[in-house]
PDB file of C-alpha atoms in Angstrom:
ATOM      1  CA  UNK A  92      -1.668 125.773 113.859  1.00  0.00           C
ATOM      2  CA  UNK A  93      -0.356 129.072 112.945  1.00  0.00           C
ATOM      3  CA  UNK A  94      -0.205 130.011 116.326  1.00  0.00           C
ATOM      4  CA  UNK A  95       3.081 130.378 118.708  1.00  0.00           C
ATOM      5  CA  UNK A  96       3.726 126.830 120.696  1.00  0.00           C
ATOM      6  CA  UNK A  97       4.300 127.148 123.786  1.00  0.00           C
ATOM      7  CA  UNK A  98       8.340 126.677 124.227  1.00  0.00           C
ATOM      8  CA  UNK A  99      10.331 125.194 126.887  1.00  0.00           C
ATOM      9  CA  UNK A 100      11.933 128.488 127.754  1.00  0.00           C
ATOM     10  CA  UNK A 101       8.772 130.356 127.854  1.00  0.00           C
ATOM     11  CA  UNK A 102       8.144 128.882 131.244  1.00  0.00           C
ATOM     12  CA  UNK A 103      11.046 131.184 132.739  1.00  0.00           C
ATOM     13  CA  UNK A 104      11.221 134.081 134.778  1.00  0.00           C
ATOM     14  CA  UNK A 105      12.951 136.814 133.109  1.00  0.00           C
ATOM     15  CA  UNK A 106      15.665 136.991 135.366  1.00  0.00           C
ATOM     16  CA  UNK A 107      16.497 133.381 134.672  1.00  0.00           C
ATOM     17  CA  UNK A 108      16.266 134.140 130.730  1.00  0.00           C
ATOM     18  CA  UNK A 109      18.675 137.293 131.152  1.00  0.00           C
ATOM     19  CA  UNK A 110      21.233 134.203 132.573  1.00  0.00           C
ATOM     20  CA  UNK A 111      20.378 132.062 130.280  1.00  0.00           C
ATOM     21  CA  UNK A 112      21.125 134.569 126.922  1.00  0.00           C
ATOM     22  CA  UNK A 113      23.620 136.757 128.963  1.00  0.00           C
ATOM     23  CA  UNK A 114      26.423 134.748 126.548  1.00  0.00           C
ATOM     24  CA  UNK A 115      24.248 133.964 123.609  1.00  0.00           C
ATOM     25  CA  UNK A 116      25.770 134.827 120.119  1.00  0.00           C
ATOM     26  CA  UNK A 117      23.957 137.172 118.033  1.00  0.00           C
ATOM     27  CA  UNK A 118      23.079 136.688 114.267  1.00  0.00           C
ATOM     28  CA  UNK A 119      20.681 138.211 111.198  1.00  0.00           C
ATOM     29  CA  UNK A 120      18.539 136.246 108.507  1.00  0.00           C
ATOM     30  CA  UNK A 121      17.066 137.741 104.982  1.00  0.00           C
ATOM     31  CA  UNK A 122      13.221 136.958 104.209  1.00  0.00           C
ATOM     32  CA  UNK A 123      13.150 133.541 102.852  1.00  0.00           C
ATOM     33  CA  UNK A 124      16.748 132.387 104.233  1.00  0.00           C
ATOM     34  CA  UNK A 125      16.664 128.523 106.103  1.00  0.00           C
ATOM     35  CA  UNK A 126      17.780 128.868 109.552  1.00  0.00           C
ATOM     36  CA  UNK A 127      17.960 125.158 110.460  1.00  0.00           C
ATOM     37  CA  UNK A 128      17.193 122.020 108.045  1.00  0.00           C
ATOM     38  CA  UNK A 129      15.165 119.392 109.034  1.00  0.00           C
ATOM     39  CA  UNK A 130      17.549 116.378 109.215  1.00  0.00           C
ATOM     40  CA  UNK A 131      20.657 118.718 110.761  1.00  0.00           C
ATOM     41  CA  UNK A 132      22.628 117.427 113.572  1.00  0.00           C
ATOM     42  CA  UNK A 133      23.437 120.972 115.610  1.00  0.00           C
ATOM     43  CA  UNK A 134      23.321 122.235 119.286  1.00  0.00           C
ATOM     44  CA  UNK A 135      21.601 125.624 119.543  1.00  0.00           C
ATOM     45  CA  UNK A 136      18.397 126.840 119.791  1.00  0.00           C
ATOM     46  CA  UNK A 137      17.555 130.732 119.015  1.00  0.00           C
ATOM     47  CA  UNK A 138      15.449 133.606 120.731  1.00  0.00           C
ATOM     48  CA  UNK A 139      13.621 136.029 117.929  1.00  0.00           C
ATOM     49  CA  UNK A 140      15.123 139.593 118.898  1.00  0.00           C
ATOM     50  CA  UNK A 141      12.487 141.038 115.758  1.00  0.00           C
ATOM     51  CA  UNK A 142      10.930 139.537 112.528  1.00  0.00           C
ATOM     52  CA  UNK A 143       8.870 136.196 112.252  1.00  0.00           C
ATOM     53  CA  UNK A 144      10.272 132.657 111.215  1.00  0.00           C
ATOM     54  CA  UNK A 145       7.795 129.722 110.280  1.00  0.00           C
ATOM     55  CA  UNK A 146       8.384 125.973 111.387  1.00  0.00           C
ATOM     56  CA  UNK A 147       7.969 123.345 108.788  1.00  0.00           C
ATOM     57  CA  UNK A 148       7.731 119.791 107.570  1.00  0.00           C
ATOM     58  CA  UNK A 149       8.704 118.909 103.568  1.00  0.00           C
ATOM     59  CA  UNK A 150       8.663 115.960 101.798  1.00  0.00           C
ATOM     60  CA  UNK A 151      10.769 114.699  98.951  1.00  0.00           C
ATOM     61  CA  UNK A 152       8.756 116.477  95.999  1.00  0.00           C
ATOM     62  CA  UNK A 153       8.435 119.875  98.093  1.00  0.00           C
ATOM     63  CA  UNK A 154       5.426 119.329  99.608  1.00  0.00           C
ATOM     64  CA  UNK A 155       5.050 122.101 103.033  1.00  0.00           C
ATOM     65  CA  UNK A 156       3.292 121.293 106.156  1.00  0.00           C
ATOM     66  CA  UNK A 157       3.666 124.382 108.353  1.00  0.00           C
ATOM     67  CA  UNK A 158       4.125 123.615 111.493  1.00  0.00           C
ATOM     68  CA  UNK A 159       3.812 127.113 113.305  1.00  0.00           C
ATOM     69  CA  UNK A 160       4.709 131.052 112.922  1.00  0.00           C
ATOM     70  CA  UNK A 161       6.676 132.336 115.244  1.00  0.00           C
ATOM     71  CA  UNK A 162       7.799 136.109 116.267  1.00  0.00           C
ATOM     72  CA  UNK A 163       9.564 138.430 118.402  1.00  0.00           C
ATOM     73  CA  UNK A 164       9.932 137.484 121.639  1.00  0.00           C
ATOM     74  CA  UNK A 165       9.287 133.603 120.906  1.00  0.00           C
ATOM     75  CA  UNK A 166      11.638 130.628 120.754  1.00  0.00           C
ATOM     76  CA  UNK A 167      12.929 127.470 118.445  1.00  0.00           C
ATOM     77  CA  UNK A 168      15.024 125.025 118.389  1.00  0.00           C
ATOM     78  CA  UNK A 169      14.737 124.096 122.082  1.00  0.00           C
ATOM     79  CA  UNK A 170      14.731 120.298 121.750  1.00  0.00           C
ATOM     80  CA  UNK A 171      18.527 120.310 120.899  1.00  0.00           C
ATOM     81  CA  UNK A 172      18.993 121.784 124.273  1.00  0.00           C
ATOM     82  CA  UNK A 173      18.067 118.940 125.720  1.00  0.00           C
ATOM     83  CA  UNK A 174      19.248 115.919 123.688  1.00  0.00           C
ATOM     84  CA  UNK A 175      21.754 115.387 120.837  1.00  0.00           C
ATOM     85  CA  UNK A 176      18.998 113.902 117.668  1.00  0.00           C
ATOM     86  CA  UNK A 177      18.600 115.099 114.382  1.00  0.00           C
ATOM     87  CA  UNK A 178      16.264 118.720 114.100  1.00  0.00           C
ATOM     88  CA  UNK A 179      12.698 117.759 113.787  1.00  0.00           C
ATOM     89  CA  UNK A 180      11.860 120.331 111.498  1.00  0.00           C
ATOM     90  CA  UNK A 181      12.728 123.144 109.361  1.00  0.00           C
ATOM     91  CA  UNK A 182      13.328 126.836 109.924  1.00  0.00           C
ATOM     92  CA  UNK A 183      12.592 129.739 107.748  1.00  0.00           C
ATOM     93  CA  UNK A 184      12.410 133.335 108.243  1.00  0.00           C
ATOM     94  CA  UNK A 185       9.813 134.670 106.592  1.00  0.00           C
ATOM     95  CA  UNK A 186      11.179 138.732 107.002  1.00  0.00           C
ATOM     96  CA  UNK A 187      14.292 139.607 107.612  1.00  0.00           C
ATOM     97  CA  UNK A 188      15.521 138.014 111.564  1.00  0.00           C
ATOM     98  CA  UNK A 189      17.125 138.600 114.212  1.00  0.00           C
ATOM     99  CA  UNK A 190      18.183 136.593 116.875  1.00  0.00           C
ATOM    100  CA  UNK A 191      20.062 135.619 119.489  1.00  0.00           C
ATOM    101  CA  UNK A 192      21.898 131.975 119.675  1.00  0.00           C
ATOM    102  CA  UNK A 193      21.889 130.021 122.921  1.00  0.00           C
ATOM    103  CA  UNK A 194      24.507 126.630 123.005  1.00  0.00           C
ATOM    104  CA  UNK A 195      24.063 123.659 124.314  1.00  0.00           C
ATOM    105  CA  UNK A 196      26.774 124.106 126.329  1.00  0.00           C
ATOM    106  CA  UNK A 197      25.421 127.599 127.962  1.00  0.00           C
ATOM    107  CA  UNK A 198      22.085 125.900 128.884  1.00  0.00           C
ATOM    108  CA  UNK A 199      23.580 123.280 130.257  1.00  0.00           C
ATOM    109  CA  UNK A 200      26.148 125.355 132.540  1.00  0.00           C
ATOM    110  CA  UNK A 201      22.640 127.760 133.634  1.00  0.00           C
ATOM    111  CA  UNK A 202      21.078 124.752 135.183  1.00  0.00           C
ATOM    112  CA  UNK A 203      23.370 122.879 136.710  1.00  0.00           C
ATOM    113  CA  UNK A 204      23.933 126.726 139.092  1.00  0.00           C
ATOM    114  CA  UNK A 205      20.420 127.443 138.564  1.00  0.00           C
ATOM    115  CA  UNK A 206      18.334 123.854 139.469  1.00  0.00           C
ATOM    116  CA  UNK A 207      14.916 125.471 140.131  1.00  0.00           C
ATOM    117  CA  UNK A 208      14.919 126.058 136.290  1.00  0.00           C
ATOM    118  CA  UNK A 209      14.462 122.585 135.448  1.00  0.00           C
ATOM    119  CA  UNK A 210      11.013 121.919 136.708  1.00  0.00           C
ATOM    120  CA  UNK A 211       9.485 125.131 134.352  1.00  0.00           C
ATOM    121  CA  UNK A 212      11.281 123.733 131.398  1.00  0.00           C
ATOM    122  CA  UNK A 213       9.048 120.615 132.057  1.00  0.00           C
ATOM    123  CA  UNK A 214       5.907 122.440 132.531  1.00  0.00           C
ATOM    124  CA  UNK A 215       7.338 123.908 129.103  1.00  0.00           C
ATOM    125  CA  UNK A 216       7.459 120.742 127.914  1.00  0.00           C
ATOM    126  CA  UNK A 217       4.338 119.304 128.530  1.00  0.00           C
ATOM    127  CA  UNK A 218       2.410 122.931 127.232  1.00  0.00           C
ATOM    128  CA  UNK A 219       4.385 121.928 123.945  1.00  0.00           C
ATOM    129  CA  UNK A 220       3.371 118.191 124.070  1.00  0.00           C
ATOM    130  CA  UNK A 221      -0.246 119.218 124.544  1.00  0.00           C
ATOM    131  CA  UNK A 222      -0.028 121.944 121.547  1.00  0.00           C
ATOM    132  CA  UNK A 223       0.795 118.789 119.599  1.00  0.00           C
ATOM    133  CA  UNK A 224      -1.940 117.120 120.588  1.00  0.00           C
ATOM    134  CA  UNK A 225      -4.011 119.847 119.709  1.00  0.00           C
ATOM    135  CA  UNK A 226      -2.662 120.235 115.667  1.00  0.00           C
ATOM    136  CA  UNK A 227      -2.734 116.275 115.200  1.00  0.00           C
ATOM    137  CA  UNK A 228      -6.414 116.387 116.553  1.00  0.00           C
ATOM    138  CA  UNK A 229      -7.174 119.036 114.085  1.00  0.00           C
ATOM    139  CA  UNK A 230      -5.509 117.322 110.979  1.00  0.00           C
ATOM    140  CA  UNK A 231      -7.035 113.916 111.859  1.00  0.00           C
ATOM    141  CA  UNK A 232     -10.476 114.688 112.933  1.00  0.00           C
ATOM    142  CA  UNK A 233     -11.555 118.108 111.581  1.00  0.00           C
ATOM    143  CA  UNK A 234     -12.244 118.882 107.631  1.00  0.00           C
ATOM    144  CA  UNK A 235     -10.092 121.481 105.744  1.00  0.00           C
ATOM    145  CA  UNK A 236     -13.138 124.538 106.019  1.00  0.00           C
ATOM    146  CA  UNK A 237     -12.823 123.747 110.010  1.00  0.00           C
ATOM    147  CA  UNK A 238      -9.307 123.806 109.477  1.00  0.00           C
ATOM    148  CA  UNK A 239      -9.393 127.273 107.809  1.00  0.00           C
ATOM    149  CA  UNK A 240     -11.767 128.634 110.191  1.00  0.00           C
ATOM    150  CA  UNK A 241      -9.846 128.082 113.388  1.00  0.00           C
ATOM    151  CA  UNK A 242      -6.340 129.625 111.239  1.00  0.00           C
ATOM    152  CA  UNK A 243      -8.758 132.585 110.842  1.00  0.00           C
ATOM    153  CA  UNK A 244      -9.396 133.009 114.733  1.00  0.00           C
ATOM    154  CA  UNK A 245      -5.755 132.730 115.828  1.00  0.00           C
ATOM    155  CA  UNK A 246      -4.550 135.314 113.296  1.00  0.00           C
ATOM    156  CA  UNK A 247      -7.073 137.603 114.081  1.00  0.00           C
ATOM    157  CA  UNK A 248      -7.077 140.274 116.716  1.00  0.00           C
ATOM    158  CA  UNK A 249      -9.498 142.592 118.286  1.00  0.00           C
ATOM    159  CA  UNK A 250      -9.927 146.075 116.765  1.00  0.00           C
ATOM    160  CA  UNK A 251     -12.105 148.370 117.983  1.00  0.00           C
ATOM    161  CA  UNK A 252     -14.545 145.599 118.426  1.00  0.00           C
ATOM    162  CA  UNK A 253     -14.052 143.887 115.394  1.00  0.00           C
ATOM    163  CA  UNK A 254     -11.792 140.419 114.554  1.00  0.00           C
ATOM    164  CA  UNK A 255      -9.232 141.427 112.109  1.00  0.00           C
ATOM    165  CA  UNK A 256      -6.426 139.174 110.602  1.00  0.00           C
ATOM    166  CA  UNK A 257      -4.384 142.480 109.148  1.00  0.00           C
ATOM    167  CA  UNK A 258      -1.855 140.708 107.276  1.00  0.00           C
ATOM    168  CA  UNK A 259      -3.887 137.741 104.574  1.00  0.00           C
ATOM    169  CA  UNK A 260      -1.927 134.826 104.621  1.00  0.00           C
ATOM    170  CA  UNK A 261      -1.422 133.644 100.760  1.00  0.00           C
ATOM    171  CA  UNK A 262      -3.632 130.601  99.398  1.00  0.00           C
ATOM    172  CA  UNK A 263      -0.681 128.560  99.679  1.00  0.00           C
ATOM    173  CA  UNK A 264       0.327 129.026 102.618  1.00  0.00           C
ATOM    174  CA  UNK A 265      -2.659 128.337 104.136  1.00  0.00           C
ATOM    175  CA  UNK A 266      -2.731 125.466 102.308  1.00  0.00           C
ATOM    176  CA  UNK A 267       0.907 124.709 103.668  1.00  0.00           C
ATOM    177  CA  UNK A 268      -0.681 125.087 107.328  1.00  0.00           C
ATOM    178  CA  UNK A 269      -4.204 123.441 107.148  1.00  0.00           C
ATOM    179  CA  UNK A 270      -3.001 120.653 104.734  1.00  0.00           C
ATOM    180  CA  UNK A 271      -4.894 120.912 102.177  1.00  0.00           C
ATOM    181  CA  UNK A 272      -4.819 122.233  98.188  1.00  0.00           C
ATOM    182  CA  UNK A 273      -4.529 125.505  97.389  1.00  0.00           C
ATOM    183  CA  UNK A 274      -7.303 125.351  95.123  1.00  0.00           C
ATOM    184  CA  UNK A 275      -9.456 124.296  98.219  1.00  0.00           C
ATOM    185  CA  UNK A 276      -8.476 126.870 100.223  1.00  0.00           C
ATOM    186  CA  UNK A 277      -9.606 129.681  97.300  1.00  0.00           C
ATOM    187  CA  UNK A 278     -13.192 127.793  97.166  1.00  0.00           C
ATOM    188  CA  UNK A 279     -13.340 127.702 100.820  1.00  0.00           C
ATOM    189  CA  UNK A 280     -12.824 131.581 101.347  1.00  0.00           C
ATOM    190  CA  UNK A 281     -15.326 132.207  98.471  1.00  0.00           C
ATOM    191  CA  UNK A 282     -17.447 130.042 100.633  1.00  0.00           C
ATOM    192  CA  UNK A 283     -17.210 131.993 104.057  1.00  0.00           C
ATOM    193  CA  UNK A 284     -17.157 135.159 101.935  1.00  0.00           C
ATOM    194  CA  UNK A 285     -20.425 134.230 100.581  1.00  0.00           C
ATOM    195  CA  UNK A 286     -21.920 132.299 103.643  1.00  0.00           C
ATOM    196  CA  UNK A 287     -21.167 136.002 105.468  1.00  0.00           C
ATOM    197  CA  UNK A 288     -18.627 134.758 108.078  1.00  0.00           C
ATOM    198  CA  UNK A 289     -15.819 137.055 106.405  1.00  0.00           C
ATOM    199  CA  UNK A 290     -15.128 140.009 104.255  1.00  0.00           C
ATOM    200  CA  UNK A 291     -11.830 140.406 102.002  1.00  0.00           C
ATOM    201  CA  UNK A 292     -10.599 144.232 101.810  1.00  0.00           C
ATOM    202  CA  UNK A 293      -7.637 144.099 100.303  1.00  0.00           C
ATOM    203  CA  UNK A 294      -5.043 142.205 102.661  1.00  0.00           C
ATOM    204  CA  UNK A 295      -7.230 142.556 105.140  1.00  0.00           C
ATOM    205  CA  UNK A 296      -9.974 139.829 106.237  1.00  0.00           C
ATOM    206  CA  UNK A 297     -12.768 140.883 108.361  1.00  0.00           C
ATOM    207  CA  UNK A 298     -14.305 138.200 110.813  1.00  0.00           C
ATOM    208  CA  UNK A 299     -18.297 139.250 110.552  1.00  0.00           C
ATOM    209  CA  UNK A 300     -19.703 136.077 112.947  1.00  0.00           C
ATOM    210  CA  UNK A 301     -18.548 134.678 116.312  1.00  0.00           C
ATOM    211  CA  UNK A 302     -17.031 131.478 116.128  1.00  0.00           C
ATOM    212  CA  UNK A 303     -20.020 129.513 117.480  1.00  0.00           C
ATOM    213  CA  UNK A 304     -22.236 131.162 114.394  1.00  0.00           C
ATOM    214  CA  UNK A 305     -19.823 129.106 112.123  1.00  0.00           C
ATOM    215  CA  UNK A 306     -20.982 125.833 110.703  1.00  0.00           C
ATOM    216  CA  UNK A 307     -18.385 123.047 110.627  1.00  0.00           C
ATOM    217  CA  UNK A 308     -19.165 121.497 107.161  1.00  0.00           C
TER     218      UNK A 308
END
């Protein structure tokens, strides 16, 4: 869902990073620029030095699946790293990006003089593969309004007590995310609004009932 996937290079010590990006080429995206096209043939994968990119799916008419939102500190791309296909999926920054560009060529060179890295990048590898699991389970066996619900609880954070997502995602891109209509997606809010699982203030959506208090419908 909307939440960060685990990435292959999240497994690493920070030492091991600071070898890995010590020769990594810097570069800077505007909101609503494509950083990599699904379909590309290219090399690199990139660490977010500040703003927030989303990973997506599109079809022939437009139609968005997102597949995550990533932010500082967080990583894409990875899979060209370790073999030559075609990119999986799209790239979009969503604010204006920075980050920092890491070549095949680099990786390759870090772990052939550093071999203990290999065995985190497959622990990073399997935390991604079960992610997966995790979003196709959701799609295939869970309705859209259990869909929404669980979006809700990763964007939210604690304040003061309180669940908070800060920052309302728009209709369609929660749409784009939970696949399902926009038009569903307004009825469904009105429906937790009026059930008394959420409040709407503005941009901000307050999460009034635990999880478990939630009924799947």
């Amino acid at each position: 869902m909307i939440n960060s996937m685990q990435s292959i290079l999240g497994s690493l010590k920070k030492s091991e990073l600071d070898i890995l990006f010590c020769n990594g080429q810097q570069e800077s995206y505007e909101k609503n620029t494509i950083i990599i096209d699904e379909g590309d043939h290219s090399n690199s994968a990139y660490i977010i030095n500040s703003g927030r990119v989303k990973v997506f799916l599109s079809d022939e008419q437009g139609k968005e699946i997102v597949l995550s939102e990533l932010k500082a500190g967080e990583y894409f791309g990875e899979m060209a790293l370790i073999d030559k296909n075609e990119r999986s999926a799209g790239v979009m920054a969503m604010e204006c990006t920075k980050l920092t560009v890491i070549s095949q060529k680099n990786f390759r060179e870090c772990l052939q003089s550093n071999p203990d890295i290999s065995e985190r990048i497959m622990l990073g590898l399997v935390a991604n593969l079960r992610e997966a699991n995790k979003k196709i389970s959701s799609l295939v066996f869970m309705d859209a309004y259990g869909r929404v619900r669980n979006m809700l609880l990763e964007l939210a954070e604690d304040q003061d007590g309180l669940l908070v997502v800060d920052e309302k995602p728009t209709h369609q891109h929660m749409a784009n995310v939970v696949g399902a209509s926009r038009e569903m997606i307004t009825r469904i809010l009105k429906n937790m609004v009026a059930d008394g699982h959420i409040s709407i203030e503005g941009k901000r959506i307050l999460i009034k009932q635990k999880a478990a208090l939630w009924p799947t419908k």
